[in-house]
Tab-separated table of C-alpha atoms in Angstrom:
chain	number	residue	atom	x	y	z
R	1	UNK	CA	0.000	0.000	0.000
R	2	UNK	CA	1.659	3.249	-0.932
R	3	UNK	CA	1.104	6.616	1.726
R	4	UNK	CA	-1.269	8.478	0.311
R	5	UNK	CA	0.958	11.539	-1.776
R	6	UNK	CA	-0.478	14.946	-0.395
R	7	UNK	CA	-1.182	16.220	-4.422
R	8	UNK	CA	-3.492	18.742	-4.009
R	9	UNK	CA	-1.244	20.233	-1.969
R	10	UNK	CA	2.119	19.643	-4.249
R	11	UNK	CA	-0.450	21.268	-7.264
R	12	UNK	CA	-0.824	24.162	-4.929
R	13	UNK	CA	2.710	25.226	-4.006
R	14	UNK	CA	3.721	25.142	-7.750
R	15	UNK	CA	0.543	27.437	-8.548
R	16	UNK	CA	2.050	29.912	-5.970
R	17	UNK	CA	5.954	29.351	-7.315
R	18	UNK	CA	4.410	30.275	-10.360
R	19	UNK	CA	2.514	33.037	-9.240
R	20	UNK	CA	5.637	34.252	-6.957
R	21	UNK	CA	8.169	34.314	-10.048
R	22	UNK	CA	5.362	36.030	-12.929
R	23	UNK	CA	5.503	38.591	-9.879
R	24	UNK	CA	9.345	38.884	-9.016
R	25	UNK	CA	9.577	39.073	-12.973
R	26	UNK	CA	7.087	42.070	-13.000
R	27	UNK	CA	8.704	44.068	-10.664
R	28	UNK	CA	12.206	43.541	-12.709
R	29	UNK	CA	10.300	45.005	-15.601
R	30	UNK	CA	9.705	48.840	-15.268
R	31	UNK	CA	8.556	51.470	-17.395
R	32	UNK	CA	11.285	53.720	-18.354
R	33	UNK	CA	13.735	55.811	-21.028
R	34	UNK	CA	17.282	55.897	-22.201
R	35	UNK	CA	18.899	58.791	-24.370
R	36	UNK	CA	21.578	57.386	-26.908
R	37	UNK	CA	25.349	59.116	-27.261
R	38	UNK	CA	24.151	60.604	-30.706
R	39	UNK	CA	20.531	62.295	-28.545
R	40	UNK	CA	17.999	60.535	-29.662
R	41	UNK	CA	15.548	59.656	-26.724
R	42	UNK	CA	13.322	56.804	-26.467
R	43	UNK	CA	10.377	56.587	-23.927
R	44	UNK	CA	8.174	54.657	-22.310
R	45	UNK	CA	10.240	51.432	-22.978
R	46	UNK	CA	10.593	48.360	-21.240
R	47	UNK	CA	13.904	48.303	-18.837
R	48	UNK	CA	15.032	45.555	-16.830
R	49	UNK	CA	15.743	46.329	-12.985
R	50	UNK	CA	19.099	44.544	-12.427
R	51	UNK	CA	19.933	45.909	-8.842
R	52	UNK	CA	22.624	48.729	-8.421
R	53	UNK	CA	25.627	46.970	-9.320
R	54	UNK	CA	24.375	45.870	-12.466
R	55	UNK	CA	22.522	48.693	-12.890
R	56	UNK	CA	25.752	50.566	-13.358
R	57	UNK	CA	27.669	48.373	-15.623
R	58	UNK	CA	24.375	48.408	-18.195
R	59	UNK	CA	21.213	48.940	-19.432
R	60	UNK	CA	18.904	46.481	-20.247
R	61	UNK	CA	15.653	47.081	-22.963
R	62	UNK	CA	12.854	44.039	-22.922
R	63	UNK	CA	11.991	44.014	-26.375
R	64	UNK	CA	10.486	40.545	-25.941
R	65	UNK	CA	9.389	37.505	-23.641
R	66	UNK	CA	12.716	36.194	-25.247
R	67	UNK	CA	15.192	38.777	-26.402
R	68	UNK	CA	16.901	41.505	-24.606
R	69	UNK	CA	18.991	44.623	-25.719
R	70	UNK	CA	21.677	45.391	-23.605
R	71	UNK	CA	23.058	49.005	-23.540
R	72	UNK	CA	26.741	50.072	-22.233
R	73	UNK	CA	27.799	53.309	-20.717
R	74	UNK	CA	29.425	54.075	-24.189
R	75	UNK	CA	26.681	53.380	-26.012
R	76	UNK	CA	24.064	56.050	-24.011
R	77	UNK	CA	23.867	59.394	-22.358
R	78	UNK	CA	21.191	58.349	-19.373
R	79	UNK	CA	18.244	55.798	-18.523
R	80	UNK	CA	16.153	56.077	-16.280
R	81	UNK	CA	13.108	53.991	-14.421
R	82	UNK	CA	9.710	56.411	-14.521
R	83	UNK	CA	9.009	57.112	-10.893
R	84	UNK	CA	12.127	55.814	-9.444
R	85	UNK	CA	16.268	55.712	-10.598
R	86	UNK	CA	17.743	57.511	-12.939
R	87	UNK	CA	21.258	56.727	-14.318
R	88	UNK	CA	23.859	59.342	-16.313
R	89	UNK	CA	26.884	57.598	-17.929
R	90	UNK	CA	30.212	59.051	-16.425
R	91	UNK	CA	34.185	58.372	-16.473
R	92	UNK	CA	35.096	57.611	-13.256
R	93	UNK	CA	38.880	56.184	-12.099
R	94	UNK	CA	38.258	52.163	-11.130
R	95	UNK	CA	41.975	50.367	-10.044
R	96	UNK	CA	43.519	53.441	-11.442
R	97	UNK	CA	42.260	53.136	-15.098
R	98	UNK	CA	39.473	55.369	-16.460
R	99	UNK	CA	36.381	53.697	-16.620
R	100	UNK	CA	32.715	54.284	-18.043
R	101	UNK	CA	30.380	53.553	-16.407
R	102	UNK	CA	26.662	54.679	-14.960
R	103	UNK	CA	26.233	56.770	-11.684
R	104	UNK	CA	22.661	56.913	-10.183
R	105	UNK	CA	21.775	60.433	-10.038
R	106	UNK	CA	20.807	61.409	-6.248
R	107	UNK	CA	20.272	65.143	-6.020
R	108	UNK	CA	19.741	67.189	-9.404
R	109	UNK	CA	20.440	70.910	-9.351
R	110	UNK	CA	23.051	73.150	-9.303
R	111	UNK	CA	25.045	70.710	-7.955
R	112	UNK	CA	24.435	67.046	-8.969
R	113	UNK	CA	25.251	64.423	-6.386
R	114	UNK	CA	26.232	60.966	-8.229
R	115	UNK	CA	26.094	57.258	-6.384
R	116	UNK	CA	27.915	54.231	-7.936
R	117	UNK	CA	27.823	51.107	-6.228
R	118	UNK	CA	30.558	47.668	-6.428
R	119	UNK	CA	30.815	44.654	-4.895
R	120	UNK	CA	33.435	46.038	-3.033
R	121	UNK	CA	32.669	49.904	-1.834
R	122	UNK	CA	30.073	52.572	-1.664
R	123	UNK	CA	31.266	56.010	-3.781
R	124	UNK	CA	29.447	59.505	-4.233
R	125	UNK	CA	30.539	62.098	-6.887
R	126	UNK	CA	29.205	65.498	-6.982
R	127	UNK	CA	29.435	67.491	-10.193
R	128	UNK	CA	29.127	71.698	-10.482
R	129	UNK	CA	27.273	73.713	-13.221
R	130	UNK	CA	30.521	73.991	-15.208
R	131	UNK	CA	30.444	69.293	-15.526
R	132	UNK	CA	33.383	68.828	-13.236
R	133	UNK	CA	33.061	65.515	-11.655
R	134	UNK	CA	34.519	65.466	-8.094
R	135	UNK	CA	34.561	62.169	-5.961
R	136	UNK	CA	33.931	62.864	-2.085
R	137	UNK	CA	35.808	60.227	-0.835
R	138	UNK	CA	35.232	59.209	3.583
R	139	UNK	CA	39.295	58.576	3.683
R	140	UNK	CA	42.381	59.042	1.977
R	141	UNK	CA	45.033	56.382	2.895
R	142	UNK	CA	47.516	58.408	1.297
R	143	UNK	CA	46.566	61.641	3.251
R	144	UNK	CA	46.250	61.192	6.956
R	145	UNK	CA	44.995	65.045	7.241
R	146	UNK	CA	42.270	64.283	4.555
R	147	UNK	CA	38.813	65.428	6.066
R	148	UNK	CA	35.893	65.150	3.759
R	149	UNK	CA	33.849	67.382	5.892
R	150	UNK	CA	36.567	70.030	4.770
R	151	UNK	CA	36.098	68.898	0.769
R	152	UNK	CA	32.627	69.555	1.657
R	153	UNK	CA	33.434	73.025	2.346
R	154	UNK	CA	35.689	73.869	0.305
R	155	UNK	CA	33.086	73.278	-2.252
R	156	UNK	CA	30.157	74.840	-1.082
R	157	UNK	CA	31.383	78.056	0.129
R	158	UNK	CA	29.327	80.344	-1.956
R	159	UNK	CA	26.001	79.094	0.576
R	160	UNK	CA	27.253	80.346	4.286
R	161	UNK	CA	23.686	77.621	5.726
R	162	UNK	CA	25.690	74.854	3.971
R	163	UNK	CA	29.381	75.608	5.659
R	164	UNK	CA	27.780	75.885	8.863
R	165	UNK	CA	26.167	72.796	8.405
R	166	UNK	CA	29.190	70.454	7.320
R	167	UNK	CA	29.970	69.575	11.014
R	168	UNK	CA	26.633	67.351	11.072
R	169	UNK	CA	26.982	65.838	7.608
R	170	UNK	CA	27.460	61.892	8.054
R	171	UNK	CA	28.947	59.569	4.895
R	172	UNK	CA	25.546	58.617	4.185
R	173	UNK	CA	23.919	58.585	0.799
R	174	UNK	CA	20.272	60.160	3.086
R	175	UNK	CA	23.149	62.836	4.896
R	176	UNK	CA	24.888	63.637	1.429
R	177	UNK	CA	21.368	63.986	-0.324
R	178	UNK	CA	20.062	66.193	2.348
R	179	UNK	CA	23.228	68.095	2.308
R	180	UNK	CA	23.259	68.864	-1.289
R	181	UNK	CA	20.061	69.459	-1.171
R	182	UNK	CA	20.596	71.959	1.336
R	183	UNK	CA	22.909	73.740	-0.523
R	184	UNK	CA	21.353	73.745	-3.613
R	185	UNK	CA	18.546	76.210	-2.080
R	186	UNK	CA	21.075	77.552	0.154
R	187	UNK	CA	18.395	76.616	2.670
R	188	UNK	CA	18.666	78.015	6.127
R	189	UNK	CA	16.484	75.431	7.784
R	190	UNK	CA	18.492	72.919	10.145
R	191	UNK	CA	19.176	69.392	8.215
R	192	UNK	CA	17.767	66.676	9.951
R	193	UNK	CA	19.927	64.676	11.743
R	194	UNK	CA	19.120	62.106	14.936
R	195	UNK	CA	17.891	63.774	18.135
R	196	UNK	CA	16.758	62.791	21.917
R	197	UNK	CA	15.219	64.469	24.790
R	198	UNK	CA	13.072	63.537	27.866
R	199	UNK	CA	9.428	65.030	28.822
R	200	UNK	CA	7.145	64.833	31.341
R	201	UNK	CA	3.065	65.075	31.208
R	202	UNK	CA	-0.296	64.808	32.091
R	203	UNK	CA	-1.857	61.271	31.269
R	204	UNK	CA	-5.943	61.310	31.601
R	205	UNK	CA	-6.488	57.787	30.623
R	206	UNK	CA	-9.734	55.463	31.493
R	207	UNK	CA	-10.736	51.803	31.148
R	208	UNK	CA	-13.042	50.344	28.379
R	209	UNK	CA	-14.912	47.478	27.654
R	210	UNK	CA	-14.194	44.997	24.420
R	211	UNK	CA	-16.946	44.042	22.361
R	212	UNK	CA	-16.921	40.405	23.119
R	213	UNK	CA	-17.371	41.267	27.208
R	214	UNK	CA	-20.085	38.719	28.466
R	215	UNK	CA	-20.010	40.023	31.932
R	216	UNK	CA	-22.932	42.415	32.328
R	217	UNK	CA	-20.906	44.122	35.467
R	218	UNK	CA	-17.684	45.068	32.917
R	219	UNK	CA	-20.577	45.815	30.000
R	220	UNK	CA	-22.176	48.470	32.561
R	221	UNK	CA	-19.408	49.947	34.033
R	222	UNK	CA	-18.048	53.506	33.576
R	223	UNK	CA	-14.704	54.707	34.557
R	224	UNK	CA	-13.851	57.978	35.232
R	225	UNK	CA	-11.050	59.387	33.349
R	226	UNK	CA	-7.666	58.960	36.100
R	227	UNK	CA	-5.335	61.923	35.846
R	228	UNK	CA	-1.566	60.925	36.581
R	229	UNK	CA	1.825	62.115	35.931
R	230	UNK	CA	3.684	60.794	34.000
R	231	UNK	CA	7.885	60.983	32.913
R	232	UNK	CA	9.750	59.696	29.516
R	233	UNK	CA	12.371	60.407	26.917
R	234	UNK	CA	12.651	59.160	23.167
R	235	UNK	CA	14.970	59.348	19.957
R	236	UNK	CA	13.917	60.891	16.983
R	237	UNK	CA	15.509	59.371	13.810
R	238	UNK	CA	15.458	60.891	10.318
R	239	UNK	CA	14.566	58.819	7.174
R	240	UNK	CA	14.871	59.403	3.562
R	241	UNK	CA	11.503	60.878	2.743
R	242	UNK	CA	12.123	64.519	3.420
R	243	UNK	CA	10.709	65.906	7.074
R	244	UNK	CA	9.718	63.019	8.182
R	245	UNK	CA	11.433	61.105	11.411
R	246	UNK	CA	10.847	58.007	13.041
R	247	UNK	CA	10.363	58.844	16.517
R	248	UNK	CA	10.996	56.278	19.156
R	249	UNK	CA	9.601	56.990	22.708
R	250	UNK	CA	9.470	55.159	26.215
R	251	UNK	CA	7.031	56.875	29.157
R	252	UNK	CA	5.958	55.235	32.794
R	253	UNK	CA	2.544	55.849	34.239
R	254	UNK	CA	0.437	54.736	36.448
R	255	UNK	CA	-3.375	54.429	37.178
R	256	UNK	CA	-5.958	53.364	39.707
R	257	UNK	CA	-9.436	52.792	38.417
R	258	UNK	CA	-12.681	51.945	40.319
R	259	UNK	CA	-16.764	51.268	39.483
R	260	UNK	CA	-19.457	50.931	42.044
R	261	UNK	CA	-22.735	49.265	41.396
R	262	UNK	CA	-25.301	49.204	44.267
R	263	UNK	CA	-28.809	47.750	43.927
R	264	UNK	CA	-31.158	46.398	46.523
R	265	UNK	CA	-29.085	42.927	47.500
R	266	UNK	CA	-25.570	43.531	46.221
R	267	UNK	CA	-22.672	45.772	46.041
R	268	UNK	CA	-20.428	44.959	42.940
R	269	UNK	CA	-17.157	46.868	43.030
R	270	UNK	CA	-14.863	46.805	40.054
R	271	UNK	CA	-10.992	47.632	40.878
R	272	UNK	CA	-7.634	48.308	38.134
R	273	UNK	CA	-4.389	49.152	39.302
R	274	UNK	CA	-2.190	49.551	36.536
R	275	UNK	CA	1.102	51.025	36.611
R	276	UNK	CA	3.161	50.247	32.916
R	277	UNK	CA	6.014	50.812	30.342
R	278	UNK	CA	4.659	52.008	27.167
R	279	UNK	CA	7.229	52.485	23.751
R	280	UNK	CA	5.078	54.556	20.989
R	281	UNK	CA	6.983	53.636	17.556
R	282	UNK	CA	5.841	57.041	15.446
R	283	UNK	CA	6.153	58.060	11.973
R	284	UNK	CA	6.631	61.910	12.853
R	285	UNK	CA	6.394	64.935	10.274
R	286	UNK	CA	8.317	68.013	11.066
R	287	UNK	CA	7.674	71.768	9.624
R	288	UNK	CA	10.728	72.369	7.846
R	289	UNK	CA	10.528	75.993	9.630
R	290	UNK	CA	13.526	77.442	11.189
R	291	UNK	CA	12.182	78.512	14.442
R	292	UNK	CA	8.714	77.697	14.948
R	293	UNK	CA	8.120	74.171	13.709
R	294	UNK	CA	5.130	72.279	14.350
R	295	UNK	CA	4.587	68.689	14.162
R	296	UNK	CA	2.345	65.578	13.997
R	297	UNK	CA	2.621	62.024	14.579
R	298	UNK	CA	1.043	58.520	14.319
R	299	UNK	CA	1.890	54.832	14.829
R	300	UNK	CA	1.545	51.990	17.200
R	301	UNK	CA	2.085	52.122	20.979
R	302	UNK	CA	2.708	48.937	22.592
R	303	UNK	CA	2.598	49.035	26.649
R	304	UNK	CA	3.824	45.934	29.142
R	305	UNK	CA	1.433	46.590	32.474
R	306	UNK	CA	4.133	46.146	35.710
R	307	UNK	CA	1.253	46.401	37.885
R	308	UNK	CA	-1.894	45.034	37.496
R	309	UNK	CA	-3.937	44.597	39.921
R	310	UNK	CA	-7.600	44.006	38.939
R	311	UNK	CA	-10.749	41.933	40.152
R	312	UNK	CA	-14.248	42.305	40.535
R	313	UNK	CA	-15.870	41.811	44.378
R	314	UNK	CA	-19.052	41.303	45.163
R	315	UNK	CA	-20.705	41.806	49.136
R	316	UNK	CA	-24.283	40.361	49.268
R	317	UNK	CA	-26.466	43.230	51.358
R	318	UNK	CA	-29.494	43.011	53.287
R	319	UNK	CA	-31.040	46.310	55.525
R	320	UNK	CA	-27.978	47.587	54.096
R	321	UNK	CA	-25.552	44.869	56.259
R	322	UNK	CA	-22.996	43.391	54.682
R	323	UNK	CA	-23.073	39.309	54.662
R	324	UNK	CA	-20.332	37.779	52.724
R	325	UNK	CA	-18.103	39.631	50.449
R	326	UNK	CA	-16.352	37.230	47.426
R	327	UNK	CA	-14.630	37.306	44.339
R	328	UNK	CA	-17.115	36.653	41.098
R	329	UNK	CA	-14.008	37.131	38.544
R	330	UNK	CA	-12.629	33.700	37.820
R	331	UNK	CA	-10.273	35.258	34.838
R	332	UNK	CA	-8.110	38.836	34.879
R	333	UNK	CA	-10.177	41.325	33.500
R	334	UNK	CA	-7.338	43.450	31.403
R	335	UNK	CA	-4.011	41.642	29.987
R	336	UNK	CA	-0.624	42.533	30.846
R	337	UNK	CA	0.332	43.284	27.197
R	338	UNK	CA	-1.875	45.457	24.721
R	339	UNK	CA	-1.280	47.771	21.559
R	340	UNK	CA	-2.698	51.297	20.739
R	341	UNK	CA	-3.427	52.999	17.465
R	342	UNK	CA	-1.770	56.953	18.652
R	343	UNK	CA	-1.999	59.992	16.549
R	344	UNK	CA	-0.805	63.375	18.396
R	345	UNK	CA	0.417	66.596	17.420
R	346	UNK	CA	2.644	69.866	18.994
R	347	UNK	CA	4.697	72.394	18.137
R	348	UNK	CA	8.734	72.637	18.728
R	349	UNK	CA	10.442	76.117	19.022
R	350	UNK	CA	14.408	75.634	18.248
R	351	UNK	CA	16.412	78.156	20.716
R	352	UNK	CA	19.340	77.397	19.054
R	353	UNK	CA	21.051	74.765	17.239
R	354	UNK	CA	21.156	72.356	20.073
R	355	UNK	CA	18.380	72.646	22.207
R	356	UNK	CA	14.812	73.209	21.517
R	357	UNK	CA	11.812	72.831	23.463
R	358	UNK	CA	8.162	71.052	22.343
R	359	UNK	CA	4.338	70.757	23.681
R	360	UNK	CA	2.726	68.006	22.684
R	361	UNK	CA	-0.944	66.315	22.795
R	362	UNK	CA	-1.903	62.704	21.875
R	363	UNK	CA	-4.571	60.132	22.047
R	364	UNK	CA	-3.931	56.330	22.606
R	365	UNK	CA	-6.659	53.577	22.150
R	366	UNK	CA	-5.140	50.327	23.415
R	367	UNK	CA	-7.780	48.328	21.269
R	368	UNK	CA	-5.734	47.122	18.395
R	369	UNK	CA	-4.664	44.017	19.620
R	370	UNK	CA	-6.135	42.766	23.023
R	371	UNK	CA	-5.101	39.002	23.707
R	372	UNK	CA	-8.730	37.994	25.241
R	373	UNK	CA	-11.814	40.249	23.476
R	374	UNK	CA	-13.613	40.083	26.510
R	375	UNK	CA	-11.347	41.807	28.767
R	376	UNK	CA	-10.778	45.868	29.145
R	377	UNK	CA	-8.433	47.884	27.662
R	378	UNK	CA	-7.079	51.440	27.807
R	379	UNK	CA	-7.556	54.990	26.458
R	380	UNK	CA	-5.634	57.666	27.186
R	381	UNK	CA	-4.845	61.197	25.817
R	382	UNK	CA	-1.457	63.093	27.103
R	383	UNK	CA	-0.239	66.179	27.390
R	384	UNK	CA	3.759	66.649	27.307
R	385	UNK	CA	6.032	68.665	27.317
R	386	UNK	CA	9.973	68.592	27.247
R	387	UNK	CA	13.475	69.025	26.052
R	388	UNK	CA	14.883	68.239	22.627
R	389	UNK	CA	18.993	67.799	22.029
């Protein structure tokens, strides 16, 4: 008797090979244009998406399901992908012999900043209005007093915002783009570059019920809204997309919460305790401003409760004597871990180009992800305010 061979499900994982490479091979194939050496320029062509190494060795044109024209740095100007890369063929110096080859085009303006990409090393050209190509190199073996912070300067003198903002320039193709950038509008506004501080606040938070509660007491019952203190700092981070920072907080707080229900032969008391640690991962946008610059935010929190205390008692009454007091809740009613949708917004006012100060408010609503539906969980909105480094 042979096992019985699991074909359906063999049928099945080829159907989604299948479906996985007609997708991978999609993506590869993007919309774009090339211009020839001679000027001629052909659009909305098929290119292949080879990744950045290959990317800069060639150019590839789908004519076909089954043929290919491949395109050298010799052979064209610049391609580009519509809505994404574009490439300009340049002479660069590769083991000490000229080379062509194509550099992916970072920041266009007055000053171009190039990006060309080996197996071996990351390297970033910039090139003036006049076409001189100049690599910005992180070291010189050859020169221990080589800075490229001072190359950096030395070419963008003419913009005084630029020269004063070298010193916070990483080698970073996101700190070189923002850079040029920067000096391409001779741009006064601070670049963006990693920060931290520490707040305090004002957390008025209460307790809700899931939709899935069965117990009529938790259905019923309506917390006040607890006002606490509350003490944190965070980490802004900058990424690529311009203004925008992923900000990375951590805040303690603490609340007691409590419901009364009296009727003729009981008193039902619901009691939370909560103290916790709660680390809001935000996708923050900044106003570029140079003084005044306000800001929104919104992401996930998620919060691990230290404390949480919680249980529902019930005291059986009669001619308003108690008799007996005991615990109906068999099961915690509100789960040491939960997650909150938060959106928030402030304002920041730089006092110089160290320090500036921020007010913030926010609303959490721990109802994202709740381990058991028919427990409570959180709401809060904050009010903060702090220093930023």
């Amino acid at each position: 008797m042979y096992p019985n061979f699991p074909y359906m499900d063999l049928k099945y994982l080829l159907l989604l090979t299948l479906l996985a490479l007609i997708c991978f091979a999609h993506t590869q194939a993007q919309s774009g244009y090339y211009v020839t050496a001679e000027g001629q320029r052909l659009d909305k062509i098929k290119l292949r998406n080879q990744g950045p190494i290959v990317n800069a060795k060639e150019c590839q044109q789908i004519l076909s399901e089954f043929d290919n024209l491949t395109l050298l740095p010799q052979q064209l100007t610049e391609y580009g992908f519509n809505m994404a890369h574009v490439y300009h063929s340049k002479m660069i110096i590769i083991e000490e012999e000229p080379t062509q080859v194509f550099l992916r085009l970072l920041v266009d303006g007055n000053m171009r900043l190039f990006y060309y990409s080996s197996k071996w090393r990351k390297r970033f050209f910039v090139e003036n209005e006049e076409g001189g190509l100049i690599e910005i190199v992180e070291f010189d073996p050859s020169d221990d007093s080589y800075d490229f912070k001072q190359a950096l300067r030395s070419l963008c003198r003419d913009c005084v915002p630029a020269v004063e903002a070298v010193d916070e320039v990483k080698f970073s193709q996101a700190s070189l783009s923002r850079f040029v950038e920067k000096f391409n509008a001779c741009d006064e506004r601070p670049l963006p570059k990693p920060h931290y501080g520490t707040f305090v606040g004002w957390n008025l938070s209460t307790l809700v019920a899931g939709h899935a509660v069965s117990m009529q007491i938790l259905q019923e019952a309506e917390f006040s809204y607890d006002g606490t203190f509350t003490v944190g700092g965070f980490v802004d981070l900058p990424i690529p997309a311009r203004n925008l920072f992923l900000h990375v907080e951590a805040y303690y707080s603490y609340s007691d919460f409590w419901y009364e229900k009296i009727t003729e032969n009981y008193d039902t008391d619901v009691v939370v305790n909560l103290s916790s640690i709660s680390l809001p991962l935000m996708l923050r946008y900044t106003s570029p401003n140079k003084k005044i610059r306000p800001f929104f935010d919104v992401g996930l929190t998620f919060a691990r409760f230290l404390k949480n205390n919680s249980g529902i008692q019930q005291s059986a009454l009669q001619n308003g004597d108690t008799l007996s007091t005991y615990i109906i809740n068999e099961e915690p009613i509100f789960d040491n871990f939960q997650i909150s949708a938060g959106i928030g917004g402030g304002v920041l006012v730089q006092l110089n180009n160290k320090l500036a100060v921020f007010a913030e408010a926010r609303f959490h609503n721990f109802s994202i992800w709740v381990p058991t539906k028919q427990r409570l969980f959180r709401r809060e909105i904050m009010f903060q305010g702090g220093l930023r480094f």
